[in-house]
mmCIF file of C-alpha atoms in Angstrom:
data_model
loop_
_atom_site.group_PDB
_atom_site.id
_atom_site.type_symbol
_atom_site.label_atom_id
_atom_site.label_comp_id
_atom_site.label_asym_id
_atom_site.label_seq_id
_atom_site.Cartn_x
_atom_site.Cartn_y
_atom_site.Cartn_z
ATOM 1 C CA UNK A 27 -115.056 263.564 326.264
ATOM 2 C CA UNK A 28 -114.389 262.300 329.721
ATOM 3 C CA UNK A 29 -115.471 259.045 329.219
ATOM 4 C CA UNK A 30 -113.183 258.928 325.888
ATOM 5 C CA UNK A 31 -110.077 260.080 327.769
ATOM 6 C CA UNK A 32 -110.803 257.716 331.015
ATOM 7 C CA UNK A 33 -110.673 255.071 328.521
ATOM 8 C CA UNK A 34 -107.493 256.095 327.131
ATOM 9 C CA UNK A 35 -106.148 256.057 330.577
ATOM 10 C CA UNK A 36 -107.426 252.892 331.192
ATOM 11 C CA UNK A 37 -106.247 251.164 328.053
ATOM 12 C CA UNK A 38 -102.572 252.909 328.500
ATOM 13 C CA UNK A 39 -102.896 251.591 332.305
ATOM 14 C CA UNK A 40 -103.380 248.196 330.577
ATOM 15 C CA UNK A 41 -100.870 248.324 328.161
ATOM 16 C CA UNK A 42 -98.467 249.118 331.031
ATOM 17 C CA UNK A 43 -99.455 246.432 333.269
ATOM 18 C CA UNK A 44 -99.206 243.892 330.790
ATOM 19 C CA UNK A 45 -95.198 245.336 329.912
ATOM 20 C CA UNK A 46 -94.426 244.999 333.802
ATOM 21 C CA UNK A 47 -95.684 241.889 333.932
ATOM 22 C CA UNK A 48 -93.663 240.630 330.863
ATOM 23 C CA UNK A 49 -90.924 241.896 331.794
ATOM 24 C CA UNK A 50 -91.132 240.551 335.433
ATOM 25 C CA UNK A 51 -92.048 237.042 334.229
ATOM 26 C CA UNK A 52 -88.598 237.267 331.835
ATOM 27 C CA UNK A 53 -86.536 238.104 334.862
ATOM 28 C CA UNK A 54 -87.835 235.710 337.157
ATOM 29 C CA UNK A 55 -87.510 232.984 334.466
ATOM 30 C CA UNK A 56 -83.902 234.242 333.641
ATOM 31 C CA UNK A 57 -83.399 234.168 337.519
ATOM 32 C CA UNK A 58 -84.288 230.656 337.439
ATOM 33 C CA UNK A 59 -82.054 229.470 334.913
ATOM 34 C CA UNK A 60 -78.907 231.494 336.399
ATOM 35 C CA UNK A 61 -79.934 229.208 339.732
ATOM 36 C CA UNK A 62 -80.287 225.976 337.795
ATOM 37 C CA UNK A 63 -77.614 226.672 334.694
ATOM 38 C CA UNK A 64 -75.314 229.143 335.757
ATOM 39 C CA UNK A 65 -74.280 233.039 335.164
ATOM 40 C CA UNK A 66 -73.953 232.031 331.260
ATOM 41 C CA UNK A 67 -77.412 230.819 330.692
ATOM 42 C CA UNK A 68 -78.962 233.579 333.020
ATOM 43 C CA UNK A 69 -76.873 236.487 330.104
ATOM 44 C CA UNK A 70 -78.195 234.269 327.244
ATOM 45 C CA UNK A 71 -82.194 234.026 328.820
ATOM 46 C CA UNK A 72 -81.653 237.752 329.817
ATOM 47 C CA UNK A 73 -80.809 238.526 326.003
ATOM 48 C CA UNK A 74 -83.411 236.633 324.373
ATOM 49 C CA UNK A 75 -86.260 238.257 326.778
ATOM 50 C CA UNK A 76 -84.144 241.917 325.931
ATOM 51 C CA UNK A 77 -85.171 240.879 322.109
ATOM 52 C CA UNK A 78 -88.559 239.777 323.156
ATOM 53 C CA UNK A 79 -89.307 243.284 324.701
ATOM 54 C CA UNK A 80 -88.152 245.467 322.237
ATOM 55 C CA UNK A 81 -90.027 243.608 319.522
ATOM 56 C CA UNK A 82 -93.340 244.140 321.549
ATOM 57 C CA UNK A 83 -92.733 247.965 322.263
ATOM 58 C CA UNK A 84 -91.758 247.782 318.397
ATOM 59 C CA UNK A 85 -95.275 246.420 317.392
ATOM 60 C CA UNK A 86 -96.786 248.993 320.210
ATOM 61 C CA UNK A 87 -95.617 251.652 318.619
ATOM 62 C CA UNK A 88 -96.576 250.882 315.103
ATOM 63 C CA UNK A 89 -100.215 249.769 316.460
ATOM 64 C CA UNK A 90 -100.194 253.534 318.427
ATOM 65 C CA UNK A 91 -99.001 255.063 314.944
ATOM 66 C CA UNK A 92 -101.471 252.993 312.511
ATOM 67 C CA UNK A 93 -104.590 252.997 314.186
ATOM 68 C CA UNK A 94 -105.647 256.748 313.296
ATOM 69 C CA UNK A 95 -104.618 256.219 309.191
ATOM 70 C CA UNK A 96 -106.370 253.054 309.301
ATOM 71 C CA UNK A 97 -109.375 254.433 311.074
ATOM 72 C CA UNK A 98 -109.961 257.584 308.897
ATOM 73 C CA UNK A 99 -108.930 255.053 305.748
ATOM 74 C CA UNK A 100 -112.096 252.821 306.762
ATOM 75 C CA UNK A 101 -113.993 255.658 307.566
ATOM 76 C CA UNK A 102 -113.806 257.477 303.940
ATOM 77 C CA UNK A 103 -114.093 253.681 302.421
ATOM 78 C CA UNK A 104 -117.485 253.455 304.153
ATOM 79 C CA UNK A 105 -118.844 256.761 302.729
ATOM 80 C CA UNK A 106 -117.424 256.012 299.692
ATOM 81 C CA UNK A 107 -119.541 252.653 299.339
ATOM 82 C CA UNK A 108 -122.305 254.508 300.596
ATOM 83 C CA UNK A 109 -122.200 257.293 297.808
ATOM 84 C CA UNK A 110 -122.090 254.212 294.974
ATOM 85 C CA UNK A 111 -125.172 252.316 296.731
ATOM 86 C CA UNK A 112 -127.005 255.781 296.495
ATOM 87 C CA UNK A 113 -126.233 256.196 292.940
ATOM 88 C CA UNK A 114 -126.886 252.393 292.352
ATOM 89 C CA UNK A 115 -130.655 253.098 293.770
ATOM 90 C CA UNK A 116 -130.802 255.987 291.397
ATOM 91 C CA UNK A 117 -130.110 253.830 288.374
ATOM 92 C CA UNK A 118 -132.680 251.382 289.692
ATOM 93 C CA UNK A 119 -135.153 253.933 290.152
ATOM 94 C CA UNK A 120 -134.363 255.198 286.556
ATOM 95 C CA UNK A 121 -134.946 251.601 284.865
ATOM 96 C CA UNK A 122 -138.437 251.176 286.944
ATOM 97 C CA UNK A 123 -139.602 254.284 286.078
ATOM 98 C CA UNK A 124 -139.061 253.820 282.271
ATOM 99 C CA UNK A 125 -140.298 250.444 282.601
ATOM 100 C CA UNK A 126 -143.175 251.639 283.906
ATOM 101 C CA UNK A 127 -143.870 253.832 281.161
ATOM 102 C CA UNK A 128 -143.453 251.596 278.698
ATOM 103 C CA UNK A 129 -146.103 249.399 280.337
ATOM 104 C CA UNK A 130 -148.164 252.519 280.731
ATOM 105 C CA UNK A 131 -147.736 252.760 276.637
ATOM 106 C CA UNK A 132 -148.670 249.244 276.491
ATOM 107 C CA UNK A 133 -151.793 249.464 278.167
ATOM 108 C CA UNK A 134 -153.015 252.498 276.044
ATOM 109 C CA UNK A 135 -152.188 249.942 273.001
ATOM 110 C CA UNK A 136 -154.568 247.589 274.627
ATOM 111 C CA UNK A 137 -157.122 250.095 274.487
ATOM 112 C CA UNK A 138 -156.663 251.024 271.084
ATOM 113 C CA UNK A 139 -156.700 247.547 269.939
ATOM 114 C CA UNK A 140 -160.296 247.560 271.910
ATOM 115 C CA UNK A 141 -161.361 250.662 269.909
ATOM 116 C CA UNK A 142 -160.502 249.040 266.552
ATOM 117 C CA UNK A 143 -161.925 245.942 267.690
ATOM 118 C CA UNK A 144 -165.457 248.230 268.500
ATOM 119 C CA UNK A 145 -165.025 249.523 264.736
ATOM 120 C CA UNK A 146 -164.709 246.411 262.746
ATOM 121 C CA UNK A 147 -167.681 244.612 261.729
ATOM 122 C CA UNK A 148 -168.429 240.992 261.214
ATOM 123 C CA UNK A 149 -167.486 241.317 257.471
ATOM 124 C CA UNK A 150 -164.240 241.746 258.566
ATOM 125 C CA UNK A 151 -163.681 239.189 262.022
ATOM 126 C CA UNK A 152 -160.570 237.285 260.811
ATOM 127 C CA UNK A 153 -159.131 239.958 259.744
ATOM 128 C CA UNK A 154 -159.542 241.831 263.221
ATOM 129 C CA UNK A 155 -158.480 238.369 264.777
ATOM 130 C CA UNK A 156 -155.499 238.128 263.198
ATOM 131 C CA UNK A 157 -154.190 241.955 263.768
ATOM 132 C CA UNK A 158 -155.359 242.088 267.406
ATOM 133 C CA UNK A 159 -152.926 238.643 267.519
ATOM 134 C CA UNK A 160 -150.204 240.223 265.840
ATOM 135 C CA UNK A 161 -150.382 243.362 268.179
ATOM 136 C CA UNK A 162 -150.824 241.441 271.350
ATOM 137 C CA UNK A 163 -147.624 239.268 270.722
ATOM 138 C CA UNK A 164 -145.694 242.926 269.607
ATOM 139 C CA UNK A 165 -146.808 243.913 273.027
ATOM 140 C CA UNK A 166 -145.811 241.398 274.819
ATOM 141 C CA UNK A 167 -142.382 241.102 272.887
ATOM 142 C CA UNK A 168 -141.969 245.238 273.738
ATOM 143 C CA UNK A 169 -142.948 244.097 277.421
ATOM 144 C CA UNK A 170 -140.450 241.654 277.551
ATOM 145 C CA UNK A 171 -137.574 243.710 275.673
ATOM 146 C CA UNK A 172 -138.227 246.298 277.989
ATOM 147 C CA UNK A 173 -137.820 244.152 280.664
ATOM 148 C CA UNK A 174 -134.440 242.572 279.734
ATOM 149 C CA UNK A 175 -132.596 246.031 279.350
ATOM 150 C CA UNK A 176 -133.809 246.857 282.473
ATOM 151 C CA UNK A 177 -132.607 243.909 284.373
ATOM 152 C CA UNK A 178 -129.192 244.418 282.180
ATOM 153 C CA UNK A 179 -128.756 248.136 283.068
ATOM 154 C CA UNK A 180 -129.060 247.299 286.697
ATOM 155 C CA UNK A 181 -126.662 244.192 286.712
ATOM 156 C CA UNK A 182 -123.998 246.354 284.915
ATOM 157 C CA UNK A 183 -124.435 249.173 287.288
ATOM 158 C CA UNK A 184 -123.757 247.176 290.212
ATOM 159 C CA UNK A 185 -120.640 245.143 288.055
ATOM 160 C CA UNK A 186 -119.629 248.796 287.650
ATOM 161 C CA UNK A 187 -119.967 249.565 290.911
ATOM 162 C CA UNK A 188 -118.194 246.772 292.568
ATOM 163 C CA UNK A 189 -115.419 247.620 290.243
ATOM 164 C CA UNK A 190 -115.008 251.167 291.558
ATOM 165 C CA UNK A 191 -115.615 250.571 294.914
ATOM 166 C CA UNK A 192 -112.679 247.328 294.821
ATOM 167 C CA UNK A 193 -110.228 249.983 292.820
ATOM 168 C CA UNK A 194 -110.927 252.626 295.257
ATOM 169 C CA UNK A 195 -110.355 250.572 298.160
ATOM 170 C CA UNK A 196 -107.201 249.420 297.096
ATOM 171 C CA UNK A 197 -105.657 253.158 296.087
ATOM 172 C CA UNK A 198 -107.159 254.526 299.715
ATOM 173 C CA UNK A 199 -105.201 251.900 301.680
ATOM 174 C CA UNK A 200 -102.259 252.682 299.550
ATOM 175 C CA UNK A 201 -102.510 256.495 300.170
ATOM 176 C CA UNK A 202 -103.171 255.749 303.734
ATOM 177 C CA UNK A 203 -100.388 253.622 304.374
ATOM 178 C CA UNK A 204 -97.837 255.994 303.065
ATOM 179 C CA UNK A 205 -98.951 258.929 304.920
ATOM 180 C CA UNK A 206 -98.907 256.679 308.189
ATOM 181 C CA UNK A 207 -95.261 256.072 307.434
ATOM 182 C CA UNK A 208 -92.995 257.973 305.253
ATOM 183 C CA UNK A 209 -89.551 256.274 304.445
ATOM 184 C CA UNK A 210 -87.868 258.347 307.202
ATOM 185 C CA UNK A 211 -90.058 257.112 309.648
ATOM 186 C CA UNK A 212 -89.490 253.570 309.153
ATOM 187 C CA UNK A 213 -85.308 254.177 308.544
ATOM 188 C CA UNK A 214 -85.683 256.184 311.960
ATOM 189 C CA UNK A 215 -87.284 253.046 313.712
ATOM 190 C CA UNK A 216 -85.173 250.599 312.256
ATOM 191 C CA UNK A 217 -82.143 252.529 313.329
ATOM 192 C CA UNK A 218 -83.405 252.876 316.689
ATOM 193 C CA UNK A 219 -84.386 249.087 317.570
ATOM 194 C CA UNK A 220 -80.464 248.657 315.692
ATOM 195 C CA UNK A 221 -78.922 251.135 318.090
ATOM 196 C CA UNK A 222 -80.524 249.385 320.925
ATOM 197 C CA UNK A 223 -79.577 245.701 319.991
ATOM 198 C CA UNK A 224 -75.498 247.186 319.514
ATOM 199 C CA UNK A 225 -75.844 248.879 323.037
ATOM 200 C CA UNK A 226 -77.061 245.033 324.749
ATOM 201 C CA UNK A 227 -73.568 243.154 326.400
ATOM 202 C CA UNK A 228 -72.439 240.637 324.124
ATOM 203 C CA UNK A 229 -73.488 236.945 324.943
ATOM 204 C CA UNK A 230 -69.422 236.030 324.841
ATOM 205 C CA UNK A 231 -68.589 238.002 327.764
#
């Protein structure tokens, strides 16, 4: 906790630095031109750099007032993918298991071929050739079937997934954004930097 709050301080001793700094580099450039141009220039420079600085504490604040929404938004987007990658594994683990069963069904087809193959006699060897063919190529074509809903079920889970994950992205930032600011926040602001731009002396005098 210290650590976290001496980098607060440190990053708000930044931030603070870097205004002074602007703003002295504005009024010794507007000091300049007064020198060089005259009182009029100097009110114009000193205007433009009053514009200049209220647009950057502006953006400061909005940074200061987006970064938790936006944080927590990418936060719960994260767990969210992670939830969908866990059930994605699931329905991976699903398709190899059955796939594996159906091979285990296979292979006890094998042996039963080999059984009937025992039982026949050489009276009967085409006849045995030509239904251990036939249930070797059903086999195979089961195999094979089995296979191809397997790979199917796993590329439309992920489709699926992608889609969910890309639609519940796009509602979270949504969500998040309004929360951040509500419509009286953002009329408040804009008022404010208003106010402040009336309140400036007017470039004609």
């Amino acid at each position: 906790m210290s650590i976290y709050r001496s980098n607060k301080r440190l990053r708000f001793l930044l931030v603070s630095v870097l205004v002074i700094t602007v703003v002295g580099c504005l009024a010794l450039t507007a000091l300049a031109a007064e020198t060089e141009q005259g009182p009029s220039s100097f009110k114009k420079i000193w205007m433009n750099s009053w514009r200049v600085l209220n647009f950057l504490i502006l953006a400061y604040f909005l940074v200061r007032l987006l970064k938790k929404p936006l944080s927590s938004f990418f936060q719960e987007s994260a767990r969210v993918i992670r939830e969908q990658l866990q059930g994605t594994e699931q329905a991976c683990q699903e398709a190899e298991q059955e796939l594996q069963e159906m091979e285990n069904r296979l292979e006890a087809l094998d042996q039963e071929i080999q059984k009937l193959q025992d039982g026949i006699g050489e009276h009967g060897q085409r006849e045995r050739d030509k239904i251990i063919a036939n249930a070797r190529q059903t086999a195979e074509q089961m195999l094979e079937k089995a296979k191809l809903e397997a790979a199917y079920s796993a590329q439309q889970a992920k489709n699926q997934l992608r889609l969910e994950v890309i639609d519940e992205a796009v509602r979270m930032a949504a969500e998040s954004v309004r929360k951040a600011i509500a419509s009286g926040d953002q009329e408040r602001l804009v008022n404010e930097y208003l106010q402040d731009l009336k309140q400036m002396p007017s470039s004609s005098n």
